[in-house]
Structures are given as C-alpha cells and as structure tokens.
Amino acid sequence: MRLFGTNGIREVVGERLTAPFVTAVAGGIAKSIEPGRPVVVGWDGRTSSPAMGRLMSATLAMGGHRVIEVGLLPTPAVQYNVTRLDAQLGIILTASHNPPEFNGIKCIAGDGLEVPRDVEERIEASVAAGEGRSVPFDRIGEIRSDAHGAERYVDGIVAQVDVASIARRKFTVVLDCGNGASVPTSPTLLRRLGCRVITLNGHVDGTFPGHLSEPTEANLVDLERTVPALGADLGIAHDGDADRAVFVDASGRYVPGEQTLTLLAREFVRRAGGGTVVTPVSASQSVEDVVRPLGGEVVYTRVGSPVVTREMLRRHAVFGGEENGGLIFPGFQLARDGAMTAAAVLDYLATSGELLHVALATLPKYFLVKEKVHCPVDRRDRVLELVAADVASDGSRVLTLDGLKVFRDDGWMLLRPSGTEPLIRVFAEAKTRERAEFLANDGLDRVRSALQRAGPNPP
Ligand code: MG
C-alpha cells in the first residue's frame, strides 16, 4: 500500500483524509521509531491542519514519544526546528500549493531532510498491518508547545545575509503571503532586514480568499498590479507552505522561477570559487551556462526536491533547487526555503547595487515550450526506449535519469511520462521561441512514431 508520493501524503480532507486515517498514519509513525529524542510537529494554515496536528501529537504521545509542537510555520521553518531542537523526526501537516480541499503529511528526518523512501515504506507497512504503539500510563509522552519556532528560524536566516547592506538600500517590498504559512515569519524577516514591508493576503486563512496557493503568474495578478502602483522595488510571493518564493520586478513583471535559480546559482558558485549545483533534469540550460565559466558544475537528478537535497548532501553542493522557485541553500539548511530565498535575493541586490530587472537582464535568455502527447501507460517505457535508440544513433548527449532528456547544440528536449495520466510531457528549451517550438514538435513526432512501432512494456 503506497501512501507517500514525491512530497509526502496528499489527500482530500473528508474523503480519504479523515481522523481515523490520520490516526492510523500517526500510529504507523509512532511504531516506526523508538521513544527517545523528541518528535517536532508543525503545520500550515489549512483549515484542517491544527486538528490533524493534534491527532498526530496525541497518537505519538500515547505511544510513548515526547512531542514538541511548533504549530503554524512554513515547512522549511519546521525543518530548521527539527535540527535545532535535536529531534529524531519532524512531522508537517501540509499540502503545500494544492487547492484548499487538500491536506497532507510529510516526514522530516533528524538531519532536517525529507525522510528517505525506506522510512516511508516502514511507515506504510505498519499502517497496512494496523500496527501502532501503546505504552502504560507511566510512559506516556509529554506534549510541549514551543512558541519560539518562528523566531529561531528568522534569527537563523538573518545570520546568513549582510543585514547592514540590505538595510542601507531601504527596499520597499510588497509581500504576498497568500494567506498561508509564511504569515508568522516572512513579514518579520523582511522588517528585520530593514525593508518597508507591505503585505497582501497577510492573514492566515485556509480557504485562500486572495488566490489559490500556487504562486503562478496568473494567481499573482494583485501583486503584479500593486508593486508598480505603490512604487515598490519588488514583490515577493510564497506558496502555501512557503518552501518556495517567486518574484515580481518593479514594473510588475513576473519573474519565472528558473531565472531566480540561475541568478543565485551563479552567485553562490562565484562566492565559493566553483563547486556543484544540483537541479532536476527539467532545469534551464541557463544554469549550466552561468556556472561552467566560473569553474562550477551542474549535476542533474530526477524531478522532486527530496532527491535534489539528498544529492546535494552527497556531493557537498554549494547550491541547488528547482525551476519553480524552490531553492536550497546548504549554508543554511538542506531544504527548499522560501524566506531564505527572499533574503538571498535582497542580499544579492544589496551587494551588487543592482535592481532586480537589471540583474536578470545579465542572464542568458531561453524560451521554454511545454507540450504533451497521449501515450498509454502500458507502452510508454517502450516508447521512450525506442526514442532513446533513435536519438543515440545521431550521437546526441542523452540523460535517462527521469524520462529522456536529449541535448542539442542549441537547446534540449525532455520527454517525461506523467505520474497520473496516460501522457508523455514534452518540454523543449532553446535560445529562440521558433527553435524551442521546433524541438518540441520533433519530440512529439518522435513519440508518435515510436508509439506506432511499440508493443506493450515488457512484463
Ligand atoms: Mg510548497
């Protein structure tokens, strides 16, 4: 029985996600670890999150575990508290950027990273077997509330940046908290950095009245209008659990996440005098373009932040992240971190003396085209094998970590099976839109041609 996806358990509240289900998962978690070091429990701003958090805490305590509840915090803030409080495990009740009817459960290891898959498998096995943990009355665990989680996290970020330089710039920042988990942390952080902070959707509300909690260009129209209307220097928005940050420049233009990834990859490799940047295969070529001349290298992984952070740990990477605004700063912690991203961008602007749009204009320009093509689930592995054989014959550089990525002299295409639908997604990137469209169409044609030749997957 598989419960955990690439980012924890995600289900619809009131359907699969009920009190008995949460209690069953909590019992499985309680069973999978031994009482000793505490378990940190935190949650996002969704309507069901505090109730789910308390079911989690209570079940763990009844199983003999000591619990420290840090309450409503961004996901990276809970991760930071796990290591600072020397916990053996962290549990976060969150559905990140999903629509309001969702919630989820995410487990963090004692090192602050998402738990490896084998730990999730142990929990799944215990849940499937209906196992929990029971202890007699004199070994019930204590549940303690810790109100200092936000302060601890903000202090940690402030220590990472040049506060005096940032404060000298007297930035005016419009911050869209999206009614989510960044409310107790990001406004305080920006004020501590000497910014004038104007918030949008700055109260916690799990019905997300401002906009859906995915920080896309379409969802952030209020921020895009407000930044130029107020003459602010920039806008910052987080997703629901604030492990991501995206930006709007002074003119109200939405900055795609891969540009922030590229800007900060260049900066952290420059500061380190080289080093490794880790990013999923879907990342823009611009990251390699800026990192290589500085003596750095890019290592690609499968898509999904838990694999990126584990690979960063293994390779002692200087920086990493995803093109959706989920950036990882190993000097602070190995977690996607929205508030740390905001602080790092302000730090970059303060030390370079640049405005955001000027800094971004120095990056290589690429165009990304996204397409999809129907492909039955039982034939897609064979289809990708056939396409891989076709392109290998012309000597192209190929990566088969996650789907099939084909590098051309002036761009790339990535063919990835959808996790949930009978589709292969085709992404193509190149220096001109025409060329990116050409590569995407080439990818679509190759999939269609292979589909005609492919039989079912081998058993
Ligand atoms: Mg998130």
Coordinates of C-alpha atoms and ligand atoms in Angstrom, one line a residue:
M1 CA 0.0 0.0 0.0
R2 CA 1.7 3.2 -1.2
L3 CA 0.7 6.3 0.8
F4 CA 3.6 8.7 0.3
G5 CA 4.1 10.4 -3.1
T6 CA 7.1 12.5 -4.1
N7 CA 6.3 15.0 -1.4
G8 CA 4.6 13.1 1.4
I9 CA 0.9 12.0 1.6
R10 CA -1.6 14.3 -0.2
E11 CA -5.3 13.6 0.0
V12 CA -8.7 15.3 0.0
V13 CA -10.0 16.2 3.5
G14 CA -13.2 14.4 4.4
E15 CA -12.6 11.8 1.7
R16 CA -9.5 9.7 2.4
L17 CA -8.1 12.2 4.9
T18 CA -10.2 11.6 7.9
A19 CA -9.5 11.4 11.7
P20 CA -9.1 7.6 11.6
F21 CA -6.8 7.8 8.6
V22 CA -4.6 10.5 10.3
T23 CA -4.6 8.4 13.5
A24 CA -3.6 5.3 11.6
V25 CA -0.7 7.1 9.9
A26 CA 0.3 8.6 13.2
G27 CA 0.2 5.1 14.7
G28 CA 2.5 3.8 11.9
I29 CA 4.9 6.6 12.5
A30 CA 4.9 6.0 16.3
K31 CA 5.6 2.3 15.7
S32 CA 8.4 3.1 13.2
I33 CA 10.7 4.9 15.7
E34 CA 11.8 4.3 19.3
P35 CA 10.9 6.7 22.1
G36 CA 13.9 8.9 23.0
R37 CA 14.7 12.1 21.2
P38 CA 11.6 14.2 20.7
V39 CA 9.3 14.5 17.6
V40 CA 8.6 18.0 16.3
V41 CA 5.1 18.6 14.9
G42 CA 4.2 21.7 12.8
W43 CA 1.5 22.6 10.3
D44 CA 0.5 25.0 7.6
G45 CA -2.5 27.3 7.5
R46 CA -5.1 25.0 6.1
T47 CA -8.5 24.6 7.9
S48 CA -7.8 21.0 8.9
S49 CA -4.1 21.4 9.8
P50 CA -4.3 22.2 13.6
A51 CA -6.8 19.4 14.1
M52 CA -4.6 16.9 12.2
G53 CA -1.5 18.2 14.1
R54 CA -3.2 17.4 17.4
L55 CA -4.3 13.9 16.3
M56 CA -0.6 13.4 15.3
S57 CA 0.8 14.7 18.6
A58 CA -1.7 12.8 20.7
T59 CA -1.2 9.5 19.0
L60 CA 2.6 9.8 19.3
A61 CA 2.4 10.7 23.0
M62 CA 0.1 7.7 23.6
G63 CA 2.8 5.7 22.0
G64 CA 5.4 7.0 24.5
H65 CA 7.0 9.7 22.3
R66 CA 7.9 13.2 23.5
V67 CA 6.4 15.8 21.2
I68 CA 7.3 19.4 20.7
E69 CA 4.5 21.3 18.9
V70 CA 5.9 24.3 17.0
G71 CA 2.4 24.9 15.5
L72 CA 1.8 27.0 12.4
L73 CA 5.1 27.6 10.5
P74 CA 6.5 27.3 7.0
T75 CA 7.7 23.9 6.0
P76 CA 11.4 25.0 6.0
A77 CA 10.9 26.6 9.4
V78 CA 9.7 23.2 10.8
Q79 CA 12.7 21.5 9.2
Y80 CA 15.1 24.1 10.8
N81 CA 13.5 23.5 14.2
V82 CA 13.9 19.7 13.8
T83 CA 17.7 20.1 13.8
R84 CA 17.8 22.9 16.3
L85 CA 15.7 21.0 18.8
D86 CA 17.7 17.8 18.2
A87 CA 14.6 15.9 17.3
Q88 CA 14.7 12.4 15.8
L89 CA 11.8 13.2 13.4
G90 CA 9.6 16.1 12.2
I91 CA 6.1 15.8 11.0
I92 CA 4.4 18.6 8.9
L93 CA 0.7 18.7 8.2
T94 CA 0.7 20.5 4.8
A95 CA -0.5 20.2 1.2
S96 CA 2.0 22.9 0.0
H97 CA 0.4 24.7 -3.0
N98 CA -2.5 22.3 -3.6
P99 CA -6.1 23.6 -3.7
P100 CA -7.8 24.2 -0.3
E101 CA -9.6 20.9 -0.1
F102 CA -6.3 19.0 0.1
N103 CA -4.0 18.4 3.1
G104 CA -1.1 16.1 3.7
I105 CA 1.5 14.6 5.9
K106 CA 5.2 15.0 5.4
C107 CA 8.0 13.4 7.5
I108 CA 11.4 15.0 8.1
A109 CA 14.5 13.1 9.3
G110 CA 16.6 14.2 12.2
D111 CA 19.1 15.8 9.8
G112 CA 16.3 18.2 8.5
L113 CA 15.9 16.5 5.1
E114 CA 12.8 14.7 3.9
V115 CA 13.0 11.1 5.2
P116 CA 14.3 8.5 2.7
R117 CA 11.9 6.2 0.9
D118 CA 12.8 3.2 3.1
V119 CA 11.5 5.1 6.2
E120 CA 8.2 5.8 4.4
E121 CA 8.0 2.1 3.4
R122 CA 8.3 1.1 7.1
I123 CA 5.5 3.5 8.0
E124 CA 3.3 2.2 5.1
A125 CA 3.9 -1.4 6.2
S126 CA 2.8 -0.5 9.8
V127 CA -0.3 1.3 8.6
A128 CA -1.2 -1.6 6.3
A129 CA -0.8 -4.0 9.2
G130 CA -2.9 -1.8 11.5
E131 CA 0.1 -1.5 13.9
G132 CA 0.5 1.3 16.4
R133 CA 2.4 1.7 19.6
S134 CA 1.0 1.5 23.1
V135 CA 2.7 2.2 26.4
P136 CA 1.5 2.0 30.1
F137 CA 0.3 5.1 31.9
D138 CA 3.8 5.9 33.4
R139 CA 5.5 6.0 30.0
I140 CA 3.0 8.3 28.1
G141 CA 4.9 11.0 26.3
E142 CA 4.8 14.7 27.1
I143 CA 3.4 17.2 24.6
R144 CA 5.1 20.6 24.9
S145 CA 4.2 23.7 22.9
D146 CA 7.2 25.7 21.7
A147 CA 6.3 29.3 20.8
H148 CA 9.8 30.2 19.6
G149 CA 9.9 28.3 16.4
A150 CA 9.3 31.3 14.1
E151 CA 11.9 33.5 16.0
R152 CA 14.5 30.7 15.9
Y153 CA 14.1 30.4 12.1
V154 CA 14.1 34.1 11.3
D155 CA 17.2 34.6 13.5
G156 CA 18.9 31.8 11.5
I157 CA 18.2 33.4 8.2
V158 CA 19.2 36.9 9.4
A159 CA 22.6 35.4 10.3
Q160 CA 23.1 34.3 6.7
V161 CA 23.0 37.7 5.0
D162 CA 24.6 41.1 5.1
V163 CA 21.9 42.9 7.1
A164 CA 23.6 46.3 7.1
S165 CA 24.0 46.4 3.3
I166 CA 20.4 45.3 2.7
A167 CA 19.1 47.8 5.3
R168 CA 21.0 50.6 3.5
R169 CA 19.0 50.0 0.3
K170 CA 15.8 50.7 2.2
F171 CA 13.8 48.4 -0.1
T172 CA 10.1 48.7 -0.3
V173 CA 8.8 45.2 -0.7
V174 CA 5.2 44.1 -1.4
L175 CA 4.9 40.6 0.2
D176 CA 2.1 38.3 -0.8
C177 CA 1.8 35.7 1.9
G178 CA -1.1 34.1 0.0
N179 CA -3.0 33.6 3.4
G180 CA -0.5 30.8 4.1
A181 CA 2.2 29.6 6.5
S182 CA 4.6 32.5 5.8
V183 CA 2.4 34.9 7.8
P184 CA 4.3 34.4 11.1
T185 CA 7.8 34.6 9.6
S186 CA 8.4 36.4 6.3
P187 CA 6.9 39.9 7.2
T188 CA 9.1 39.8 10.4
L189 CA 12.2 38.7 8.4
L190 CA 11.8 41.5 5.8
R191 CA 11.3 44.1 8.5
R192 CA 14.4 42.8 10.4
L193 CA 16.3 43.3 7.1
G194 CA 15.3 47.0 7.1
C195 CA 12.7 46.8 4.4
R196 CA 9.4 48.7 4.3
V197 CA 7.0 45.8 4.1
I198 CA 3.5 45.9 2.6
T199 CA 1.6 42.7 2.8
L200 CA -1.1 41.2 0.6
N201 CA -3.2 38.3 1.9
G202 CA -1.3 38.7 5.2
H203 CA -3.6 36.8 7.5
V204 CA -3.9 33.0 7.7
D205 CA -7.0 31.6 6.0
G206 CA -7.2 28.1 4.8
T207 CA -9.9 28.9 2.3
F208 CA -7.3 31.0 0.4
P209 CA -9.6 34.0 -0.3
G210 CA -6.9 36.0 -2.1
H211 CA -5.9 33.4 -4.7
L212 CA -5.0 29.8 -5.0
S213 CA -1.8 28.9 -3.1
E214 CA 0.3 28.0 -6.2
P215 CA 2.4 31.1 -6.9
T216 CA 1.9 31.2 -10.7
E217 CA 1.8 34.4 -12.8
A218 CA -2.0 34.1 -13.2
N219 CA -2.5 33.7 -9.4
L220 CA -0.4 36.8 -8.6
V221 CA -2.2 39.5 -10.6
D222 CA -2.9 41.6 -7.5
L223 CA 0.8 41.5 -6.6
E224 CA 1.8 42.3 -10.2
R225 CA -0.5 45.4 -10.1
T226 CA 0.4 46.5 -6.6
V227 CA 4.2 46.6 -6.9
P228 CA 4.3 49.4 -9.6
A229 CA 1.2 51.1 -8.2
L230 CA 3.0 51.6 -4.9
G231 CA 6.4 52.3 -6.5
A232 CA 7.8 49.4 -4.6
D233 CA 11.2 47.9 -5.5
L234 CA 10.0 44.4 -5.9
G235 CA 7.3 41.9 -5.0
I236 CA 7.7 38.5 -3.3
A237 CA 5.2 35.7 -3.1
H238 CA 5.2 32.3 -1.4
D239 CA 3.3 29.1 -2.0
G240 CA 1.0 27.8 0.8
D241 CA 3.8 26.3 2.9
A242 CA 6.4 28.8 2.0
D243 CA 9.1 26.5 0.8
R244 CA 9.1 28.5 -2.4
A245 CA 9.4 32.2 -3.3
V246 CA 8.8 33.9 -6.6
F247 CA 9.4 37.5 -7.5
V248 CA 7.8 40.4 -9.4
D249 CA 10.1 43.2 -10.5
A250 CA 9.5 47.0 -10.0
S251 CA 7.4 47.2 -13.2
G252 CA 5.1 44.4 -12.1
R253 CA 6.7 41.7 -14.4
Y254 CA 6.5 38.2 -13.0
V255 CA 10.0 36.6 -12.8
P256 CA 9.9 32.9 -13.9
G257 CA 11.5 30.6 -11.2
E258 CA 14.3 29.4 -13.5
Q259 CA 15.7 33.0 -13.6
T260 CA 16.0 33.2 -9.8
L261 CA 17.5 29.7 -9.8
T262 CA 20.1 30.8 -12.4
L263 CA 20.9 34.2 -10.8
L264 CA 21.6 32.6 -7.4
A265 CA 23.4 29.6 -8.8
R266 CA 25.8 32.0 -10.5
E267 CA 26.2 34.0 -7.3
F268 CA 26.8 31.0 -4.9
V269 CA 29.3 29.4 -7.3
R270 CA 31.1 32.7 -7.7
R271 CA 31.3 33.1 -3.9
A272 CA 32.6 29.6 -3.5
G273 CA 35.0 29.9 -6.4
G274 CA 33.4 26.8 -8.1
G275 CA 31.5 23.8 -6.8
T276 CA 28.5 21.8 -7.6
V277 CA 24.9 22.9 -8.3
V278 CA 22.2 20.2 -8.1
T279 CA 19.0 20.6 -10.0
P280 CA 16.4 18.3 -11.7
V281 CA 16.7 17.3 -15.4
S282 CA 13.9 19.8 -16.1
A283 CA 16.1 22.8 -15.2
S284 CA 17.0 25.5 -17.8
Q285 CA 20.3 25.3 -19.7
S286 CA 21.0 28.8 -18.4
V287 CA 22.1 27.3 -15.1
E288 CA 24.9 25.3 -16.9
D289 CA 25.7 28.4 -19.0
V290 CA 26.4 30.6 -16.0
V291 CA 28.0 28.1 -13.6
R292 CA 30.6 26.5 -16.0
P293 CA 32.6 29.6 -16.8
L294 CA 33.0 30.1 -13.0
G295 CA 34.6 26.7 -12.6
G296 CA 31.3 25.1 -11.3
E297 CA 29.5 22.0 -12.5
V298 CA 25.8 21.1 -12.7
V299 CA 24.6 17.7 -11.5
Y300 CA 21.1 16.6 -12.6
T301 CA 18.6 14.5 -10.7
R302 CA 15.2 13.1 -11.1
V303 CA 12.4 15.6 -10.5
G304 CA 11.4 16.1 -6.9
S305 CA 13.0 18.1 -4.1
P306 CA 13.8 15.1 -1.8
V307 CA 16.1 13.7 -4.4
V308 CA 17.7 17.1 -5.0
T309 CA 18.5 17.6 -1.3
R310 CA 19.9 14.1 -0.8
E311 CA 22.1 14.5 -3.9
M312 CA 23.3 17.9 -2.6
L313 CA 24.3 16.3 0.7
R314 CA 26.2 13.5 -1.1
R315 CA 28.1 15.9 -3.3
H316 CA 28.6 18.8 -0.8
A317 CA 26.9 21.1 -3.3
V318 CA 27.2 24.8 -2.9
F319 CA 23.6 25.5 -4.2
G320 CA 20.6 23.7 -5.6
G321 CA 16.9 23.9 -6.4
E322 CA 14.0 23.7 -8.8
E323 CA 12.8 25.9 -11.5
N324 CA 9.5 26.5 -9.6
G325 CA 11.1 28.8 -7.0
G326 CA 12.1 26.1 -4.6
L327 CA 15.7 27.0 -3.9
I328 CA 18.1 25.3 -1.4
F329 CA 20.9 27.0 0.5
P330 CA 23.2 24.4 2.0
G331 CA 25.0 27.0 4.1
F332 CA 21.7 27.4 6.0
Q333 CA 19.9 24.1 5.6
L334 CA 19.3 21.4 3.0
A335 CA 15.6 22.3 2.4
R336 CA 13.7 24.3 -0.2
D337 CA 13.3 27.6 1.6
G338 CA 11.1 30.5 0.6
A339 CA 12.1 33.0 3.2
M340 CA 15.8 32.2 2.8
T341 CA 15.3 32.7 -1.0
A342 CA 13.8 36.2 -0.4
A343 CA 16.7 37.1 1.9
A344 CA 19.3 35.8 -0.6
V345 CA 17.8 37.8 -3.5
L346 CA 17.8 41.0 -1.3
D347 CA 21.3 40.3 -0.3
Y348 CA 22.4 39.9 -3.9
L349 CA 20.7 43.1 -4.9
A350 CA 22.2 45.0 -1.9
T351 CA 25.8 43.8 -2.5
S352 CA 25.6 44.2 -6.3
G353 CA 23.9 47.5 -6.1
E354 CA 21.5 46.4 -8.9
L355 CA 17.8 46.5 -9.4
L356 CA 16.1 43.1 -9.9
H357 CA 15.3 43.7 -13.6
V358 CA 18.9 44.8 -14.3
A359 CA 20.3 41.7 -12.5
L360 CA 18.0 39.4 -14.5
A361 CA 19.0 41.1 -17.8
T362 CA 22.5 39.7 -17.3
L363 CA 21.3 36.1 -17.6
P364 CA 21.3 34.0 -20.7
K365 CA 17.8 34.2 -22.4
Y366 CA 16.0 30.9 -23.2
F367 CA 12.5 30.0 -24.3
L368 CA 10.7 27.0 -22.9
V369 CA 7.8 25.3 -24.7
K370 CA 5.6 22.7 -22.9
E371 CA 3.6 20.2 -24.9
K372 CA 2.0 16.8 -24.1
V373 CA 1.1 13.8 -26.2
H374 CA -1.2 10.8 -25.5
C375 CA 0.6 7.5 -24.7
P376 CA -0.9 4.5 -23.0
V377 CA 0.7 3.8 -19.6
D378 CA 1.5 0.2 -20.6
R379 CA 3.6 1.3 -23.6
R380 CA 5.4 4.4 -22.5
D381 CA 8.6 2.8 -21.2
R382 CA 9.0 1.0 -24.6
V383 CA 8.2 4.3 -26.4
L384 CA 10.9 6.1 -24.5
E385 CA 13.4 3.3 -25.2
L386 CA 12.7 3.5 -28.9
V387 CA 13.1 7.3 -29.0
A388 CA 16.4 6.9 -27.0
A389 CA 17.7 4.5 -29.5
D390 CA 16.7 6.8 -32.4
V391 CA 18.5 9.8 -31.0
A392 CA 21.5 7.8 -29.7
S393 CA 22.2 6.9 -33.3
D394 CA 22.9 10.6 -34.2
G395 CA 25.4 11.0 -31.3
S396 CA 23.4 13.4 -29.2
R397 CA 24.1 13.7 -25.4
V398 CA 21.3 11.9 -23.6
L399 CA 20.2 11.7 -19.9
T400 CA 17.8 8.9 -18.9
L401 CA 17.5 9.7 -15.1
D402 CA 13.9 10.6 -15.3
G403 CA 12.2 10.2 -18.7
L404 CA 14.6 11.1 -21.6
K405 CA 16.5 14.3 -22.0
V406 CA 18.2 15.0 -25.3
F407 CA 20.8 17.8 -25.6
R408 CA 21.2 19.5 -28.9
D409 CA 23.8 22.2 -29.7
D410 CA 21.4 25.0 -29.2
G411 CA 18.8 23.6 -26.7
W412 CA 17.3 20.4 -25.4
M413 CA 14.1 18.4 -25.2
L414 CA 12.8 16.4 -22.3
L415 CA 10.2 13.6 -22.6
R416 CA 8.7 12.5 -19.3
P417 CA 5.8 10.2 -18.6
S418 CA 3.1 11.9 -16.4
G419 CA 2.7 10.3 -13.0
T420 CA -1.1 10.4 -13.1
E421 CA -2.3 10.4 -16.7
P422 CA -1.7 8.4 -19.9
L423 CA 0.6 11.2 -21.3
I424 CA 4.1 11.9 -22.1
R425 CA 5.1 15.5 -21.4
V426 CA 7.4 17.1 -23.9
F427 CA 9.5 20.1 -22.8
A428 CA 11.9 21.9 -25.1
E429 CA 14.2 24.8 -24.5
A430 CA 16.2 26.9 -26.9
K431 CA 17.6 30.4 -27.5
T432 CA 14.7 31.4 -29.7
R433 CA 11.0 30.6 -29.5
E434 CA 11.0 29.2 -33.0
R435 CA 13.8 26.8 -32.3
A436 CA 12.1 25.7 -29.0
E437 CA 8.9 25.0 -30.9
F438 CA 10.8 23.1 -33.5
L439 CA 12.5 20.9 -30.8
A440 CA 9.1 20.3 -29.0
N441 CA 7.5 19.3 -32.3
D442 CA 10.4 17.0 -33.0
G443 CA 9.8 15.4 -29.6
L444 CA 6.1 15.0 -30.3
D445 CA 6.8 13.4 -33.7
R446 CA 9.3 11.0 -32.3
V447 CA 6.9 9.9 -29.6
R448 CA 4.1 9.4 -32.1
S449 CA 6.4 7.4 -34.5
A450 CA 7.7 5.2 -31.7
L451 CA 4.1 4.6 -30.4
Q452 CA 3.3 3.0 -33.8
R453 CA 6.2 0.7 -33.5
A454 CA 6.0 -0.1 -29.8
G455 CA 4.3 -3.1 -28.3
P456 CA 3.3 -3.3 -24.6
N457 CA 6.0 -2.8 -21.9
P458 CA 8.0 -5.9 -21.1
P459 CA 6.4 -7.6 -18.1
Ligands
MG1 MG 5.5 24.1 -1.1

